[in-house]
Coordinates of C-alpha atoms and ligand atoms in Angstrom, one line a residue:
X190 CA 188.8 27.1 -38.6
X191 CA 186.8 27.2 -41.7
X192 CA 183.7 25.0 -42.0
X193 CA 182.2 27.0 -44.8
X194 CA 181.7 25.4 -48.2
X195 CA 184.7 26.2 -50.3
X196 CA 186.8 24.6 -53.1
X197 CA 185.1 21.3 -53.8
X198 CA 181.3 21.0 -53.3
X199 CA 180.6 18.1 -51.0
X200 CA 179.0 16.3 -53.9
X201 CA 182.4 16.0 -55.7
X202 CA 184.2 14.6 -52.6
X203 CA 184.6 11.0 -53.4
X204 CA 184.0 9.4 -50.0
X205 CA 184.1 5.9 -51.3
X206 CA 187.6 6.4 -52.7
X207 CA 188.6 8.0 -49.4
X208 CA 187.2 4.9 -47.5
X209 CA 189.3 2.6 -49.6
X210 CA 192.4 4.2 -48.1
X211 CA 191.4 2.9 -44.6
X212 CA 191.9 -0.9 -44.4
X213 CA 190.2 -1.2 -41.0
X214 CA 187.0 0.3 -42.3
X215 CA 186.6 -2.8 -44.6
X216 CA 186.3 -5.2 -41.7
X217 CA 183.2 -6.6 -40.1
X218 CA 182.2 -6.5 -36.4
X219 CA 179.8 -9.0 -35.0
X220 CA 179.2 -10.1 -38.6
X221 CA 178.1 -6.6 -39.6
X222 CA 180.0 -4.0 -41.7
X223 CA 181.7 -1.7 -39.3
X224 CA 180.2 1.8 -38.9
X225 CA 182.9 3.7 -37.1
X226 CA 181.6 6.8 -35.4
X227 CA 184.2 7.4 -32.7
X228 CA 186.8 9.4 -34.5
X229 CA 186.7 12.1 -31.8
X230 CA 188.3 9.5 -29.4
X231 CA 190.8 8.4 -32.0
X232 CA 190.7 8.3 -35.8
X233 CA 191.5 5.3 -38.0
X234 CA 194.6 5.4 -40.1
X235 CA 194.9 5.6 -43.9
X236 CA 197.3 3.2 -45.7
X237 CA 199.4 6.2 -46.6
X238 CA 200.3 6.7 -42.9
X239 CA 200.6 3.0 -42.2
X240 CA 202.9 2.5 -45.2
X241 CA 205.0 5.5 -44.5
X242 CA 205.8 4.3 -41.0
X243 CA 206.5 0.8 -42.2
X244 CA 208.8 2.0 -44.9
X245 CA 210.6 4.3 -42.6
X246 CA 211.3 1.5 -40.2
X247 CA 212.4 -0.8 -43.1
X248 CA 214.7 1.7 -44.8
X249 CA 215.6 4.9 -42.9
X250 CA 215.3 4.3 -39.2
X251 CA 218.0 5.3 -36.7
X252 CA 218.2 7.6 -33.7
X253 CA 218.1 11.3 -34.4
X254 CA 220.4 14.3 -33.7
X255 CA 223.3 11.9 -32.7
X256 CA 225.1 9.8 -35.3
X257 CA 227.5 11.3 -37.8
X258 CA 226.5 8.4 -40.1
X259 CA 224.2 8.6 -43.1
X260 CA 221.3 6.7 -41.6
X261 CA 221.0 8.9 -38.6
X262 CA 221.3 12.0 -40.7
X263 CA 218.5 10.7 -42.9
X264 CA 216.3 9.9 -39.9
X265 CA 217.0 13.4 -38.5
X266 CA 216.0 14.9 -41.8
X267 CA 212.7 13.0 -41.7
X268 CA 212.0 14.0 -38.1
X269 CA 212.9 17.6 -38.6
X270 CA 211.0 17.5 -41.9
X271 CA 207.9 16.5 -39.9
X272 CA 208.4 19.5 -37.6
X273 CA 208.5 21.8 -40.7
X274 CA 205.3 20.0 -42.0
X275 CA 203.5 20.8 -38.7
X276 CA 204.8 24.4 -38.8
X277 CA 203.3 25.0 -42.2
X278 CA 200.1 23.1 -41.2
X279 CA 199.5 25.5 -38.3
X280 CA 201.1 28.5 -40.1
X281 CA 203.6 29.1 -37.3
X282 CA 206.4 31.6 -38.0
X283 CA 209.3 29.1 -37.5
X284 CA 209.8 25.4 -36.8
X285 CA 211.5 26.4 -33.5
X286 CA 207.9 27.1 -32.3
X287 CA 206.9 23.4 -32.8
X288 CA 207.6 21.0 -30.0
X289 CA 206.8 17.3 -30.3
X290 CA 205.2 15.7 -27.2
X291 CA 203.4 12.4 -26.6
X292 CA 200.1 14.0 -27.1
X293 CA 197.9 17.0 -26.3
X294 CA 197.7 16.0 -22.7
X295 CA 201.5 16.1 -22.4
X296 CA 201.6 19.4 -24.3
X297 CA 199.2 21.1 -21.7
X298 CA 201.1 19.5 -18.8
X299 CA 204.3 20.9 -20.3
X300 CA 202.9 24.4 -20.4
X301 CA 201.5 24.2 -16.8
X302 CA 204.8 22.7 -15.4
X303 CA 207.2 25.1 -17.1
X304 CA 205.5 28.4 -18.1
X305 CA 202.9 28.0 -15.4
X306 CA 205.3 27.3 -12.5
X307 CA 207.7 30.1 -13.6
X308 CA 205.0 32.7 -14.2
X309 CA 202.0 32.4 -11.8
X310 CA 201.9 33.7 -8.2
X311 CA 199.3 33.2 -5.5
X312 CA 196.2 35.1 -6.3
X313 CA 196.7 35.0 -10.1
X314 CA 193.9 33.6 -12.1
X315 CA 193.5 31.1 -14.9
X316 CA 190.3 31.2 -17.0
X317 CA 188.9 28.0 -18.4
X318 CA 185.5 27.1 -19.9
X319 CA 182.8 24.7 -18.7
X320 CA 183.3 22.5 -21.7
X321 CA 187.0 21.6 -21.3
X322 CA 188.4 18.1 -21.6
X323 CA 189.9 16.9 -18.3
X324 CA 193.3 17.4 -20.0
X325 CA 192.7 21.1 -20.0
X326 CA 191.4 21.2 -16.4
X327 CA 193.5 18.9 -14.2
X328 CA 197.0 20.3 -15.0
X329 CA 195.7 23.8 -14.0
X330 CA 194.1 22.4 -10.8
X331 CA 197.5 20.8 -10.0
X332 CA 199.2 24.2 -10.6
X333 CA 196.5 25.9 -8.5
X334 CA 197.1 23.5 -5.6
X335 CA 200.9 24.2 -5.8
X336 CA 200.8 28.0 -6.4
X337 CA 197.6 29.1 -4.8
X338 CA 196.1 30.5 -8.0
X339 CA 192.4 30.7 -8.7
X340 CA 190.6 28.9 -11.6
X341 CA 187.7 30.8 -13.1
X342 CA 185.2 29.0 -15.4
X343 CA 183.3 30.6 -18.2
X344 CA 179.8 29.0 -18.2
X345 CA 178.3 27.1 -21.2
X346 CA 174.9 28.2 -22.4
X347 CA 172.0 25.8 -22.8
X348 CA 172.6 25.4 -26.5
X349 CA 176.3 24.7 -25.9
X350 CA 177.9 28.1 -26.6
X351 CA 180.8 29.8 -24.8
X352 CA 179.1 32.6 -22.7
X353 CA 180.8 35.7 -24.0
X354 CA 179.4 38.1 -21.4
X355 CA 180.5 36.0 -18.5
X356 CA 183.9 35.7 -20.1
X357 CA 184.3 39.5 -20.3
X358 CA 183.4 39.9 -16.6
X359 CA 185.8 37.1 -15.5
X360 CA 188.8 38.7 -17.3
X361 CA 190.8 41.1 -15.2
X362 CA 194.4 42.3 -14.6
X363 CA 194.8 39.2 -12.4
X364 CA 194.2 36.8 -15.3
X365 CA 197.5 35.2 -16.4
X366 CA 196.1 32.6 -18.8
X367 CA 193.0 31.7 -20.7
X368 CA 193.0 28.0 -21.6
X369 CA 190.1 27.0 -24.0
X370 CA 189.1 24.3 -26.4
X371 CA 189.0 25.3 -30.0
X372 CA 186.2 22.7 -30.5
X373 CA 184.3 20.9 -27.8
X374 CA 184.8 17.1 -27.9
X375 CA 181.3 16.6 -26.5
X376 CA 179.2 19.3 -28.1
X377 CA 181.1 20.0 -31.3
X378 CA 180.8 23.7 -30.6
X379 CA 183.4 25.8 -32.3
X380 CA 184.7 28.5 -30.0
X381 CA 185.5 32.0 -31.2
X382 CA 189.2 31.6 -30.3
X383 CA 190.4 34.6 -32.2
X384 CA 188.1 37.0 -30.3
X385 CA 188.8 35.1 -27.0
X386 CA 192.5 35.7 -27.6
X387 CA 192.1 39.4 -28.4
X388 CA 190.1 40.0 -25.3
X389 CA 192.7 38.0 -23.1
X390 CA 195.6 39.9 -24.6
X391 CA 193.8 43.2 -23.9
X392 CA 194.2 42.4 -20.1
X393 CA 197.7 41.1 -20.5
X394 CA 196.9 37.4 -20.3
X395 CA 198.3 34.6 -22.4
X396 CA 196.1 32.1 -24.3
X397 CA 196.4 28.4 -24.7
X398 CA 194.1 26.7 -27.3
X399 CA 193.3 23.0 -27.1
X400 CA 193.0 22.1 -30.8
X401 CA 192.5 18.3 -30.6
X402 CA 189.0 18.4 -32.1
X403 CA 189.7 21.3 -34.5
X404 CA 192.7 20.3 -36.6
X405 CA 191.0 17.2 -38.2
X406 CA 188.0 19.3 -39.3
X407 CA 189.3 22.6 -40.8
X408 CA 192.2 24.9 -41.5
X409 CA 193.9 26.2 -38.3
X410 CA 196.2 29.3 -38.5
X411 CA 197.9 30.1 -35.2
X412 CA 199.0 33.5 -36.5
X413 CA 195.5 34.5 -37.4
X414 CA 194.2 33.3 -34.0
X415 CA 197.2 35.0 -32.4
X416 CA 197.2 32.6 -29.5
X417 CA 200.4 32.0 -27.4
X418 CA 200.1 28.2 -27.2
X419 CA 198.2 25.7 -29.4
X420 CA 198.1 21.9 -28.8
X421 CA 196.8 18.8 -30.6
X422 CA 197.3 15.0 -30.8
X423 CA 198.4 13.1 -33.8
X424 CA 196.1 10.2 -33.3
X425 CA 192.9 12.2 -33.8
X426 CA 194.3 13.6 -37.1
X427 CA 194.6 10.1 -38.7
X428 CA 198.2 9.8 -37.5
X429 CA 199.9 7.5 -35.0
X430 CA 199.4 7.5 -31.2
X431 CA 202.3 8.7 -29.0
X432 CA 202.9 11.9 -30.9
X433 CA 201.5 15.3 -30.1
X434 CA 202.3 18.9 -30.8
X435 CA 202.8 22.0 -28.7
X436 CA 203.0 25.3 -30.6
X437 CA 204.4 28.1 -28.5
X438 CA 205.4 31.6 -29.4
X439 CA 209.2 31.6 -29.7
X440 CA 209.9 34.4 -27.2
X441 CA 207.8 32.5 -24.6
X442 CA 209.5 29.2 -25.3
X443 CA 212.9 30.8 -24.9
X444 CA 212.0 32.3 -21.5
X445 CA 210.4 29.1 -20.2
X446 CA 212.5 26.6 -18.1
X447 CA 212.9 23.1 -19.4
X448 CA 210.3 20.4 -18.8
X449 CA 212.2 17.2 -18.4
X450 CA 216.0 16.8 -18.1
X451 CA 218.0 14.3 -20.1
X452 CA 219.7 13.8 -23.4
X453 CA 219.0 16.0 -26.4
X454 CA 217.7 19.0 -24.3
X455 CA 221.1 20.3 -23.2
X456 CA 223.8 22.5 -24.6
X457 CA 226.4 21.3 -22.2
X458 CA 226.5 19.1 -19.1
X459 CA 229.0 19.0 -16.3
X460 CA 228.7 18.2 -12.6
X461 CA 229.1 21.9 -11.8
X462 CA 226.0 22.6 -13.9
X463 CA 224.3 22.2 -17.3
X464 CA 223.0 24.6 -19.9
X465 CA 220.0 24.1 -22.1
X466 CA 219.6 23.8 -25.8
X467 CA 217.4 26.4 -27.5
X468 CA 213.8 25.5 -28.3
X469 CA 212.5 23.1 -29.5
X470 CA 215.2 20.8 -28.3
X471 CA 215.1 22.3 -24.8
X472 CA 211.6 20.6 -24.4
X473 CA 212.4 17.3 -26.1
X474 CA 214.5 15.4 -23.5
X475 CA 215.4 11.8 -24.5
X476 CA 214.8 9.9 -27.7
X477 CA 211.7 11.3 -29.3
X478 CA 208.8 9.4 -31.0
X479 CA 210.7 9.4 -34.3
X480 CA 208.6 7.1 -36.5
X481 CA 205.4 8.6 -35.0
X482 CA 206.5 12.1 -36.1
X483 CA 207.2 10.8 -39.6
X484 CA 203.7 9.2 -39.5
X485 CA 202.1 12.5 -38.4
X486 CA 203.7 14.2 -41.3
X487 CA 202.2 11.6 -43.6
X488 CA 198.8 12.2 -42.0
X489 CA 199.1 15.9 -42.6
X490 CA 200.0 15.2 -46.2
X491 CA 196.9 13.0 -46.4
X492 CA 194.4 15.5 -45.1
X493 CA 195.9 18.3 -47.2
X494 CA 195.7 16.1 -50.3
X495 CA 191.9 15.9 -49.7
X496 CA 191.7 19.5 -48.7
X497 CA 190.6 20.5 -45.2
X498 CA 187.8 22.7 -46.7
X499 CA 186.6 19.8 -48.7
X500 CA 186.7 17.5 -45.6
X501 CA 184.8 20.1 -43.6
X502 CA 182.2 20.5 -46.3
X503 CA 181.7 16.8 -46.6
X504 CA 181.5 16.2 -42.8
X505 CA 179.1 19.1 -42.4
X506 CA 176.6 17.6 -44.8
X507 CA 176.8 14.2 -43.1
X508 CA 176.5 15.6 -39.6
X509 CA 173.6 17.8 -40.6
X510 CA 171.8 14.8 -42.0
X511 CA 172.6 12.6 -39.0
X512 CA 171.4 15.4 -36.7
X513 CA 168.0 15.7 -38.5
X514 CA 167.5 11.9 -38.4
X515 CA 168.4 11.7 -34.7
X516 CA 166.2 14.7 -33.8
X517 CA 163.2 12.9 -35.4
X518 CA 163.5 9.9 -33.0
X519 CA 161.1 10.0 -30.0
X520 CA 162.9 10.6 -26.7
X521 CA 166.2 11.7 -28.2
X522 CA 167.8 14.8 -26.6
X523 CA 170.6 16.5 -28.5
X524 CA 173.2 18.3 -26.4
X525 CA 174.9 21.2 -28.1
X526 CA 172.9 22.5 -30.9
X527 CA 174.7 25.9 -31.3
X528 CA 176.3 26.8 -34.6
X529 CA 179.0 26.8 -35.7
X530 CA 179.6 23.2 -34.9
X531 CA 182.1 20.5 -35.9
X532 CA 181.6 16.8 -36.3
X533 CA 180.3 15.6 -32.9
X534 CA 176.7 14.7 -31.9
X535 CA 176.0 14.0 -28.2
X536 CA 172.7 12.7 -27.3
X537 CA 170.6 10.9 -24.7
X538 CA 167.6 8.6 -25.2
X539 CA 164.8 8.8 -22.6
X540 CA 164.7 5.7 -20.4
X541 CA 167.9 4.1 -21.8
X542 CA 171.4 4.4 -20.3
X543 CA 174.0 5.6 -22.8
X544 CA 176.1 2.6 -22.1
X545 CA 173.2 0.3 -23.1
X546 CA 172.7 2.3 -26.2
X547 CA 176.3 1.9 -27.2
X548 CA 176.3 -1.9 -26.4
X549 CA 173.2 -2.5 -28.5
X550 CA 174.5 -0.4 -31.3
X551 CA 177.7 -2.3 -31.2
X552 CA 175.8 -5.6 -32.0
X553 CA 174.7 -3.8 -35.2
X554 CA 178.3 -2.9 -36.0
X555 CA 177.8 0.7 -35.1
X556 CA 180.7 1.9 -32.9
X557 CA 179.8 5.0 -30.8
X558 CA 181.1 6.3 -27.5
X559 CA 179.2 6.4 -24.2
X560 CA 180.3 8.0 -21.0
X561 CA 181.4 11.3 -19.7
X562 CA 183.9 11.9 -22.5
X563 CA 186.6 13.2 -20.1
X564 CA 184.3 16.2 -19.5
X565 CA 182.6 15.6 -16.2
X566 CA 182.0 19.3 -15.4
X567 CA 180.1 19.6 -18.7
X568 CA 178.0 16.5 -17.9
X569 CA 177.1 18.2 -14.6
X570 CA 176.2 21.4 -16.4
X571 CA 173.6 19.5 -18.5
X572 CA 172.4 17.4 -15.5
X573 CA 173.5 14.0 -16.9
X574 CA 176.1 11.5 -15.9
X575 CA 176.9 10.4 -19.4
X576 CA 175.8 10.8 -23.0
X577 CA 176.1 8.8 -26.1
X578 CA 178.3 10.4 -28.7
X579 CA 178.6 9.8 -32.4
X580 CA 181.6 11.6 -34.0
X581 CA 182.3 11.8 -37.6
X582 CA 185.5 11.8 -39.7
X583 CA 186.4 12.4 -43.3
X584 CA 185.4 8.8 -44.1
X585 CA 181.9 8.7 -42.8
X586 CA 178.9 8.6 -45.1
X587 CA 175.1 9.4 -45.1
X588 CA 174.5 5.6 -45.2
X589 CA 176.4 5.3 -41.9
X590 CA 174.2 8.1 -40.5
X591 CA 171.2 6.1 -41.5
X592 CA 172.7 2.9 -39.9
X593 CA 173.1 4.9 -36.7
X594 CA 169.6 6.3 -36.8
X595 CA 168.0 3.0 -37.8
X596 CA 169.8 1.2 -34.9
X597 CA 168.7 3.9 -32.5
X598 CA 165.1 3.6 -33.7
X599 CA 165.3 -0.1 -32.8
X600 CA 166.6 0.7 -29.4
X601 CA 163.8 3.3 -28.9
X602 CA 161.1 0.8 -29.9
X603 CA 162.4 -1.9 -27.5
X604 CA 163.1 0.4 -24.5
X605 CA 161.8 3.8 -25.1
Ligands
PLP226 C1 191.4 13.9 -26.9 C2 191.4 15.3 -26.4 C3 192.4 15.7 -25.5 C4 193.5 14.7 -25.0 O1 194.2 14.2 -26.0 P1 195.2 13.0 -25.8 O2 195.5 12.6 -27.1 O3 194.4 12.0 -25.0 O4 196.4 13.5 -25.0 C5 192.4 17.0 -25.0 N1 191.4 17.8 -25.4 C6 190.4 17.5 -26.2 C7 189.4 18.5 -26.7 C8 190.4 16.2 -26.8 O5 189.4 15.8 -27.6

């Protein structure tokens, strides 16, 4: 992903115009203007997405892939059009490589339950990193328990980087899969997924990249990365909940057994036996999240209309400014200072529990996350049980960074 300044300089990115697209950002919380700094958990939705979903339900909604009538054909065109939109967004070779799921979590579980079960044998190894989200840990633990495979974990350095030397020593001819985050949801670290993939392929392993925190913040090209699987969730990309994506290399998808059985995933069904449809339908049993897919396509249109490079440049200036302000506050410890880094700042404040920080900030209208961020192994690595986390999106401003830092200074004065 590209976080380098390109196209529009950040100064020409009209963040106030962007904010006007997000109705929820105009509301007050506890009588204060809302300062929303939790987009890494889920992003707010622009009116372009909200209206697209509403209009779709009002004028074009029907089930897909079934009816011979106009409305169903129209809904199918919109649903398959969304698939093509995602294909272009990720630069996949063909829309047959794009599977719609309920979210990144389901995408990873799908790979573990199908490719994983069909491929791994006792003694095989799966390599993860110490900064993975639980969604990219637990499905592999379940596979390990079932198949007797071994999970190897690449350690995280003190400044939050992926430890390349350890990675190289963990890779071997026993490695079947390397499953890594593209961007850490706690530290913001951007991992060198292209190099990670090349090294994995050199030992014959496949690579799954968890792109949840990458796609909202920069251009992603699965062909350039050359990974075998790439997953993300719609709701962190300013789209609806209940829709996610699994990109998979076509040859792999063809060889993989189905995930769930049901309607839409079959070629034929009889009581003697059934045959499967080709990908992607093979992995989309039952009625899919039709309007959510249409909403995701609208979200992709939205971020592309602003330009992902411009979004990245804008966010980088805001995050750098926020980082400087927080670093200047007595007792603040920043976790994950390594560059390159995307739009997440995790921190602790000496003497104050992260939950108390978040509760006090909330009274000021500042919404941040506190907890383990679904990454308990990473918390253990840094010797904390929780952190406070401010995460930034395309709509956040320097003034909001100031609101965060000012509120934190107040907390520090009271408790620190
Ligand atoms: C949010 C997140 C997930 C899980 O996504 P869901 O939408 O909850 O399925 C997985 N990995 C990372 C890095 C995330 O940030």
